[in-house]
């Protein structure tokens, strides 16, 4: 949603300056601002320009349209590239993951309004930022286990640092959470009613550049309210109890012993996911807990994606989700018991191709 009027320039990435703010808007609203390779490159160029500009004190990121900030990366392109073996998927992911690291290390305040659907790659361009605003419309998720993939874009770093086992629940179930839950899990910072965001941003724009960086947080706090309760307010104890295990089988067995709607819904959600993806995701999250930084997690995720295109579940997941849209994927292997340890290990094999260094 566009909260500030300015002289925007560009196509899939719009940029502008207003006051001491550099504005970046994702502009593919018909596809929920899903990220293309060109968008990722243009986004990085905009960050470079705004970081170097002495008259810009902070950056604001929003999404065009009414439905959300960003639904993720262009998975149809990834699907087609994997089928063709043309390497485009690998180049896309290299650029995306480097952008995620760039955002995390951005040297000026990075304000993002996480309206509506904020999923997958949308989390990557928001939750690595420094000043993350959610509203009553926010629906945040890492739904990759439902398409034969695993949480990427540095999400293993974020998920593994969520309190207790909230990140494990998010990563395995792929379920969406509201703005309040996003804050609880450490994916966002402030809950601001959508009808007050424009006023908030106008106050920020009115500040001179020298004062802006030091006062953004205090201004946002003036507009912050307590959001409605979410899944985590009622389900935290159950989630921590059931998701503390290091095998998916143990987690499912624990859920089967639980009473209550959330446990039942979670069990149903996980049971529909790719068994291979579930095992890879849990291993990724446990490895991330022992990792020293975001870049280490991104390298591990990138190595894993090189294996994704070699196994059938990703192609089947995309077929069911966006090609045929029957929402009925046929996973192979079809059960957790049939997922061989070596097939999981293949996602963690050392690769010559690297993102950093």
Tab-separated table of C-alpha atoms in Angstrom:
chain	number	residue	atom	x	y	z
A	1	UNK	CA	0.000	0.000	0.000
A	2	UNK	CA	1.295	3.444	-0.867
A	3	UNK	CA	1.363	5.628	2.250
A	4	UNK	CA	3.459	8.522	0.938
A	5	UNK	CA	2.982	10.434	-2.284
A	6	UNK	CA	6.221	11.091	-4.143
A	7	UNK	CA	7.716	11.187	-7.620
A	8	UNK	CA	8.306	7.445	-7.968
A	9	UNK	CA	10.480	6.179	-10.798
A	10	UNK	CA	10.962	2.635	-12.101
A	11	UNK	CA	8.960	-0.426	-13.107
A	12	UNK	CA	8.912	-3.502	-10.887
A	13	UNK	CA	10.861	-1.589	-8.230
A	14	UNK	CA	9.766	2.002	-7.664
A	15	UNK	CA	12.075	4.471	-5.950
A	16	UNK	CA	11.737	8.041	-4.790
A	17	UNK	CA	13.008	10.494	-2.208
A	18	UNK	CA	10.839	12.358	0.256
A	19	UNK	CA	12.435	14.449	2.926
A	20	UNK	CA	15.341	12.438	4.270
A	21	UNK	CA	13.653	9.127	3.391
A	22	UNK	CA	14.618	6.936	0.474
A	23	UNK	CA	11.486	5.117	-0.727
A	24	UNK	CA	11.451	1.616	-2.245
A	25	UNK	CA	8.168	0.066	-3.360
A	26	UNK	CA	7.684	-3.462	-4.720
A	27	UNK	CA	5.510	-3.058	-7.795
A	28	UNK	CA	4.041	-6.324	-9.076
A	29	UNK	CA	0.659	-6.150	-7.328
A	30	UNK	CA	-1.053	-8.575	-9.736
A	31	UNK	CA	1.216	-11.346	-8.439
A	32	UNK	CA	1.333	-10.063	-4.863
A	33	UNK	CA	4.676	-8.373	-5.532
A	34	UNK	CA	6.462	-11.698	-5.994
A	35	UNK	CA	10.156	-11.088	-6.514
A	36	UNK	CA	11.706	-11.501	-9.951
A	37	UNK	CA	15.460	-11.588	-10.544
A	38	UNK	CA	15.361	-8.095	-12.021
A	39	UNK	CA	13.478	-6.799	-8.959
A	40	UNK	CA	16.103	-8.210	-6.623
A	41	UNK	CA	18.932	-6.598	-8.578
A	42	UNK	CA	17.098	-3.258	-8.751
A	43	UNK	CA	16.333	-3.430	-5.024
A	44	UNK	CA	20.026	-3.879	-4.254
A	45	UNK	CA	20.969	-0.986	-6.513
A	46	UNK	CA	18.438	1.239	-4.744
A	47	UNK	CA	19.888	0.330	-1.351
A	48	UNK	CA	23.389	1.117	-2.588
A	49	UNK	CA	22.293	4.510	-3.890
A	50	UNK	CA	20.377	5.468	-0.741
A	51	UNK	CA	23.139	4.289	1.573
A	52	UNK	CA	25.664	6.435	-0.307
A	53	UNK	CA	23.411	9.530	-0.486
A	54	UNK	CA	24.304	12.024	2.260
A	55	UNK	CA	20.807	13.552	2.208
A	56	UNK	CA	19.107	10.207	2.903
A	57	UNK	CA	18.957	9.209	6.568
A	58	UNK	CA	16.725	6.130	6.320
A	59	UNK	CA	14.933	3.855	3.844
A	60	UNK	CA	11.235	2.947	3.746
A	61	UNK	CA	10.085	-0.263	2.025
A	62	UNK	CA	6.444	-0.915	1.098
A	63	UNK	CA	4.460	-2.984	-1.395
A	64	UNK	CA	2.096	-1.654	-4.025
A	65	UNK	CA	-1.513	-2.848	-4.060
A	66	UNK	CA	-3.914	-3.758	-1.289
A	67	UNK	CA	-3.162	-7.443	-0.732
A	68	UNK	CA	0.270	-7.525	0.802
A	69	UNK	CA	3.913	-6.585	0.917
A	70	UNK	CA	5.240	-9.627	-0.953
A	71	UNK	CA	4.123	-13.241	-1.399
A	72	UNK	CA	7.658	-14.546	-2.000
A	73	UNK	CA	10.010	-15.304	-4.857
A	74	UNK	CA	9.107	-16.233	-8.396
A	75	UNK	CA	8.712	-19.976	-7.838
A	76	UNK	CA	7.341	-20.611	-11.316
A	77	UNK	CA	10.649	-19.376	-12.746
A	78	UNK	CA	12.501	-21.592	-10.270
A	79	UNK	CA	10.375	-24.546	-11.356
A	80	UNK	CA	10.961	-23.930	-15.051
A	81	UNK	CA	14.684	-23.305	-14.565
A	82	UNK	CA	15.113	-26.486	-12.556
A	83	UNK	CA	13.342	-28.473	-15.263
A	84	UNK	CA	15.507	-26.897	-17.970
A	85	UNK	CA	18.741	-27.087	-15.986
A	86	UNK	CA	19.698	-23.622	-17.258
A	87	UNK	CA	21.157	-22.289	-13.993
A	88	UNK	CA	18.784	-19.330	-13.766
A	89	UNK	CA	17.333	-20.565	-10.475
A	90	UNK	CA	20.788	-20.659	-8.908
A	91	UNK	CA	21.577	-17.116	-10.085
A	92	UNK	CA	18.226	-15.889	-8.758
A	93	UNK	CA	18.874	-17.393	-5.331
A	94	UNK	CA	22.407	-16.035	-5.184
A	95	UNK	CA	21.092	-12.532	-5.793
A	96	UNK	CA	18.189	-12.946	-3.352
A	97	UNK	CA	20.274	-14.325	-0.500
A	98	UNK	CA	22.937	-11.653	-0.968
A	99	UNK	CA	20.172	-9.053	-0.821
A	100	UNK	CA	18.934	-10.572	2.458
A	101	UNK	CA	22.428	-10.197	3.919
A	102	UNK	CA	22.653	-6.669	2.480
A	103	UNK	CA	19.435	-5.684	4.252
A	104	UNK	CA	20.619	-7.153	7.548
A	105	UNK	CA	23.840	-5.160	7.300
A	106	UNK	CA	22.315	-1.926	5.960
A	107	UNK	CA	24.003	1.001	7.663
A	108	UNK	CA	20.966	3.279	7.880
A	109	UNK	CA	17.565	2.659	9.469
A	110	UNK	CA	15.545	0.280	7.299
A	111	UNK	CA	11.818	0.816	7.875
A	112	UNK	CA	9.402	-1.698	6.387
A	113	UNK	CA	5.607	-1.877	6.561
A	114	UNK	CA	4.635	-5.553	6.529
A	115	UNK	CA	1.063	-5.165	5.295
A	116	UNK	CA	-1.038	-8.151	4.344
A	117	UNK	CA	0.642	-11.223	2.898
A	118	UNK	CA	4.316	-11.285	3.845
A	119	UNK	CA	5.643	-14.718	3.031
A	120	UNK	CA	8.816	-16.432	1.870
A	121	UNK	CA	10.896	-13.863	0.013
A	122	UNK	CA	8.649	-11.168	1.470
A	123	UNK	CA	9.945	-12.119	4.904
A	124	UNK	CA	13.453	-11.873	3.461
A	125	UNK	CA	13.042	-8.225	2.449
A	126	UNK	CA	11.354	-7.288	5.729
A	127	UNK	CA	12.344	-9.296	8.787
A	128	UNK	CA	16.076	-8.748	8.280
A	129	UNK	CA	15.475	-4.990	8.543
A	130	UNK	CA	15.957	-2.774	11.575
A	131	UNK	CA	12.505	-1.149	11.980
A	132	UNK	CA	9.732	-3.649	11.172
A	133	UNK	CA	6.085	-2.553	11.377
A	134	UNK	CA	3.089	-4.880	11.244
A	135	UNK	CA	-0.597	-4.003	11.037
A	136	UNK	CA	-3.922	-5.742	11.592
A	137	UNK	CA	-3.704	-7.071	8.006
A	138	UNK	CA	-0.345	-8.836	8.383
A	139	UNK	CA	-0.211	-12.548	7.501
A	140	UNK	CA	3.349	-13.785	7.856
A	141	UNK	CA	4.511	-17.290	6.977
A	142	UNK	CA	7.330	-19.457	5.690
A	143	UNK	CA	5.194	-22.031	3.829
A	144	UNK	CA	7.964	-23.847	1.951
A	145	UNK	CA	7.413	-27.353	3.343
A	146	UNK	CA	4.113	-27.330	1.449
A	147	UNK	CA	5.900	-27.041	-1.919
A	148	UNK	CA	8.675	-29.572	-1.342
A	149	UNK	CA	11.172	-26.905	-0.284
A	150	UNK	CA	12.464	-25.632	3.074
A	151	UNK	CA	12.491	-22.168	4.718
A	152	UNK	CA	15.243	-20.120	3.071
A	153	UNK	CA	16.070	-16.382	2.615
A	154	UNK	CA	17.895	-16.571	5.946
A	155	UNK	CA	14.720	-17.734	7.650
A	156	UNK	CA	16.545	-20.587	9.336
A	157	UNK	CA	18.529	-17.927	11.212
A	158	UNK	CA	15.350	-16.058	12.180
A	159	UNK	CA	13.285	-19.128	13.013
A	160	UNK	CA	16.006	-20.700	15.113
A	161	UNK	CA	16.202	-17.546	17.231
A	162	UNK	CA	12.484	-17.267	17.920
A	163	UNK	CA	11.602	-17.863	21.586
A	164	UNK	CA	11.280	-21.496	22.599
A	165	UNK	CA	10.048	-23.645	19.732
A	166	UNK	CA	7.900	-21.051	17.987
A	167	UNK	CA	10.255	-21.009	15.017
A	168	UNK	CA	10.223	-24.784	14.749
A	169	UNK	CA	6.422	-24.701	14.665
A	170	UNK	CA	6.446	-21.974	11.997
A	171	UNK	CA	9.034	-23.722	9.851
A	172	UNK	CA	7.467	-27.181	9.901
A	173	UNK	CA	3.780	-26.268	9.793
A	174	UNK	CA	4.118	-23.391	7.317
A	175	UNK	CA	1.093	-21.794	8.985
A	176	UNK	CA	0.536	-18.039	8.814
A	177	UNK	CA	0.613	-15.863	11.925
A	178	UNK	CA	-0.775	-12.407	12.588
A	179	UNK	CA	1.141	-9.258	13.400
A	180	UNK	CA	1.193	-9.820	17.150
A	181	UNK	CA	2.594	-13.318	16.678
A	182	UNK	CA	5.185	-12.011	14.226
A	183	UNK	CA	6.428	-9.676	16.965
A	184	UNK	CA	6.424	-12.471	19.560
A	185	UNK	CA	8.517	-14.646	17.235
A	186	UNK	CA	11.021	-11.842	16.586
A	187	UNK	CA	10.062	-11.234	12.954
A	188	UNK	CA	8.738	-7.720	13.589
A	189	UNK	CA	8.992	-4.931	16.160
A	190	UNK	CA	5.913	-2.715	16.284
A	191	UNK	CA	2.159	-3.112	15.774
A	192	UNK	CA	0.626	0.032	14.232
A	193	UNK	CA	-3.009	0.252	13.058
A	194	UNK	CA	-3.045	0.530	9.293
A	195	UNK	CA	-5.065	3.740	9.339
A	196	UNK	CA	-2.300	5.452	11.361
A	197	UNK	CA	0.686	4.383	9.274
A	198	UNK	CA	0.474	7.308	6.841
A	199	UNK	CA	0.439	9.836	9.700
A	200	UNK	CA	3.399	8.086	11.289
A	201	UNK	CA	5.414	8.208	8.085
A	202	UNK	CA	4.565	11.855	7.472
A	203	UNK	CA	6.002	12.680	10.892
A	204	UNK	CA	9.184	10.820	10.023
A	205	UNK	CA	9.450	12.603	6.668
A	206	UNK	CA	9.115	15.971	8.383
A	207	UNK	CA	12.313	15.435	10.380
A	208	UNK	CA	15.619	16.808	9.108
A	209	UNK	CA	18.200	14.210	8.145
A	210	UNK	CA	20.518	14.723	11.137
A	211	UNK	CA	17.687	14.047	13.608
A	212	UNK	CA	15.955	11.246	11.749
A	213	UNK	CA	18.021	8.195	12.595
A	214	UNK	CA	17.997	8.786	16.338
A	215	UNK	CA	14.269	9.472	16.625
A	216	UNK	CA	12.562	6.928	14.348
A	217	UNK	CA	11.994	4.370	17.072
A	218	UNK	CA	10.501	6.877	19.494
A	219	UNK	CA	8.138	8.199	16.814
A	220	UNK	CA	6.969	4.696	15.896
A	221	UNK	CA	6.323	3.969	19.572
A	222	UNK	CA	3.909	6.921	19.664
A	223	UNK	CA	1.688	5.032	17.186
A	224	UNK	CA	2.135	1.524	18.556
A	225	UNK	CA	-0.763	-0.336	20.163
A	226	UNK	CA	-1.179	-3.827	21.575
A	227	UNK	CA	-2.248	-6.100	18.753
A	228	UNK	CA	-4.952	-8.751	19.035
A	229	UNK	CA	-3.934	-12.045	20.547
A	230	UNK	CA	-2.741	-14.713	18.173
A	231	UNK	CA	-1.846	-18.370	18.086
A	232	UNK	CA	1.174	-17.967	20.310
A	233	UNK	CA	-0.686	-16.347	23.202
A	234	UNK	CA	-2.731	-19.510	23.732
A	235	UNK	CA	-0.505	-22.191	22.226
A	236	UNK	CA	3.019	-21.342	23.370
A	237	UNK	CA	3.194	-24.024	26.093
A	238	UNK	CA	1.952	-26.778	23.793
A	239	UNK	CA	4.262	-25.686	20.983
A	240	UNK	CA	7.323	-25.620	23.240
A	241	UNK	CA	6.455	-29.040	24.612
A	242	UNK	CA	5.771	-30.796	21.310
A	243	UNK	CA	8.412	-29.196	19.101
A	244	UNK	CA	11.412	-29.593	21.391
A	245	UNK	CA	12.370	-32.908	19.774
A	246	UNK	CA	15.029	-33.380	17.124
A	247	UNK	CA	13.080	-35.750	14.884
A	248	UNK	CA	9.863	-35.081	13.032
A	249	UNK	CA	8.520	-38.459	14.115
A	250	UNK	CA	8.846	-37.510	17.794
A	251	UNK	CA	7.166	-34.163	17.177
A	252	UNK	CA	4.218	-35.827	15.458
A	253	UNK	CA	3.950	-38.424	18.216
A	254	UNK	CA	3.837	-35.634	20.809
A	255	UNK	CA	1.136	-33.775	18.866
A	256	UNK	CA	-0.939	-36.932	18.688
A	257	UNK	CA	-1.012	-37.038	22.494
A	258	UNK	CA	-2.225	-33.445	22.819
A	259	UNK	CA	-5.761	-32.236	23.299
A	260	UNK	CA	-7.107	-29.041	21.775
A	261	UNK	CA	-7.794	-27.446	18.426
A	262	UNK	CA	-4.340	-25.959	17.811
A	263	UNK	CA	-2.585	-29.301	18.217
A	264	UNK	CA	-5.107	-30.961	15.906
A	265	UNK	CA	-4.777	-28.224	13.281
A	266	UNK	CA	-1.000	-28.356	13.517
A	267	UNK	CA	-0.975	-32.122	13.096
A	268	UNK	CA	-3.208	-31.831	10.023
A	269	UNK	CA	-0.981	-29.120	8.550
A	270	UNK	CA	2.259	-31.025	9.064
A	271	UNK	CA	0.785	-34.281	7.783
A	272	UNK	CA	0.095	-32.618	4.427
A	273	UNK	CA	3.680	-31.467	3.928
A	274	UNK	CA	6.506	-33.160	2.035
A	275	UNK	CA	8.099	-35.743	4.352
A	276	UNK	CA	11.529	-35.021	2.891
A	277	UNK	CA	11.049	-31.270	3.342
A	278	UNK	CA	9.997	-31.742	6.955
A	279	UNK	CA	13.135	-33.686	7.780
A	280	UNK	CA	15.408	-31.292	5.915
A	281	UNK	CA	13.739	-28.276	7.546
A	282	UNK	CA	14.125	-29.599	11.079
A	283	UNK	CA	17.780	-30.397	10.450
A	284	UNK	CA	18.281	-26.906	8.957
A	285	UNK	CA	16.733	-25.289	12.039
A	286	UNK	CA	18.805	-27.302	14.478
A	287	UNK	CA	21.995	-26.568	12.533
A	288	UNK	CA	21.066	-22.863	12.494
A	289	UNK	CA	20.835	-22.797	16.297
A	290	UNK	CA	24.524	-23.628	16.392
A	291	UNK	CA	25.477	-21.134	13.672
A	292	UNK	CA	27.390	-17.969	14.394
A	293	UNK	CA	25.683	-15.589	11.954
A	294	UNK	CA	23.130	-15.056	9.201
A	295	UNK	CA	25.662	-15.559	6.416
A	296	UNK	CA	26.469	-19.056	7.659
A	297	UNK	CA	22.775	-19.946	7.492
A	298	UNK	CA	22.403	-18.441	4.035
A	299	UNK	CA	25.356	-20.499	2.781
A	300	UNK	CA	23.772	-23.660	4.187
A	301	UNK	CA	20.408	-22.799	2.655
A	302	UNK	CA	22.001	-22.084	-0.726
A	303	UNK	CA	23.782	-25.436	-0.693
A	304	UNK	CA	20.453	-27.089	0.102
A	305	UNK	CA	18.692	-25.415	-2.809
A	306	UNK	CA	21.158	-26.998	-5.213
A	307	UNK	CA	19.740	-30.338	-4.078
A	308	UNK	CA	16.100	-29.226	-4.201
A	309	UNK	CA	16.102	-29.170	-8.006
A	310	UNK	CA	17.381	-32.770	-8.077
A	311	UNK	CA	14.486	-34.359	-6.202
A	312	UNK	CA	10.841	-34.789	-7.273
A	313	UNK	CA	8.987	-33.167	-4.382
A	314	UNK	CA	9.711	-29.564	-5.364
A	315	UNK	CA	8.339	-30.083	-8.882
A	316	UNK	CA	5.329	-31.930	-7.520
A	317	UNK	CA	4.699	-29.230	-4.912
A	318	UNK	CA	4.766	-26.452	-7.504
A	319	UNK	CA	2.628	-28.482	-9.882
A	320	UNK	CA	-0.039	-28.912	-7.228
A	321	UNK	CA	0.165	-25.308	-5.987
A	322	UNK	CA	0.494	-23.174	-9.119
A	323	UNK	CA	0.522	-25.282	-12.297
A	324	UNK	CA	-2.485	-27.599	-12.017
A	325	UNK	CA	-3.675	-25.990	-8.768
A	326	UNK	CA	-5.264	-29.192	-7.509
A	327	UNK	CA	-3.696	-28.698	-4.041
A	328	UNK	CA	-3.106	-32.442	-3.889
A	329	UNK	CA	0.621	-33.163	-4.155
A	330	UNK	CA	1.811	-36.759	-4.326
A	331	UNK	CA	5.035	-36.743	-2.320
A	332	UNK	CA	7.844	-39.191	-2.974
A	333	UNK	CA	8.710	-40.736	-0.635
A	334	UNK	CA	5.179	-40.514	0.735
A	335	UNK	CA	5.975	-41.195	4.400
A	336	UNK	CA	8.548	-40.100	6.935
A	337	UNK	CA	9.641	-43.685	7.457
A	338	UNK	CA	10.565	-44.008	3.788
A	339	UNK	CA	12.826	-40.942	3.738
A	340	UNK	CA	16.328	-42.396	3.695
A	341	UNK	CA	18.937	-40.682	5.910
A	342	UNK	CA	21.264	-40.275	2.940
A	343	UNK	CA	18.591	-38.379	0.995
A	344	UNK	CA	18.445	-35.811	3.806
A	345	UNK	CA	22.219	-35.725	4.096
A	346	UNK	CA	22.453	-34.777	0.412
A	347	UNK	CA	20.961	-31.365	1.228
A	348	UNK	CA	23.892	-30.656	3.549
A	349	UNK	CA	26.728	-31.828	1.324
A	350	UNK	CA	29.634	-29.436	0.798
A	351	UNK	CA	29.383	-27.436	-2.442
A	352	UNK	CA	31.998	-25.616	-4.468
A	353	UNK	CA	29.533	-22.821	-5.281
A	354	UNK	CA	29.319	-20.215	-2.514
A	355	UNK	CA	27.570	-16.917	-1.784
A	356	UNK	CA	30.191	-15.105	0.259
A	357	UNK	CA	33.969	-15.072	0.306
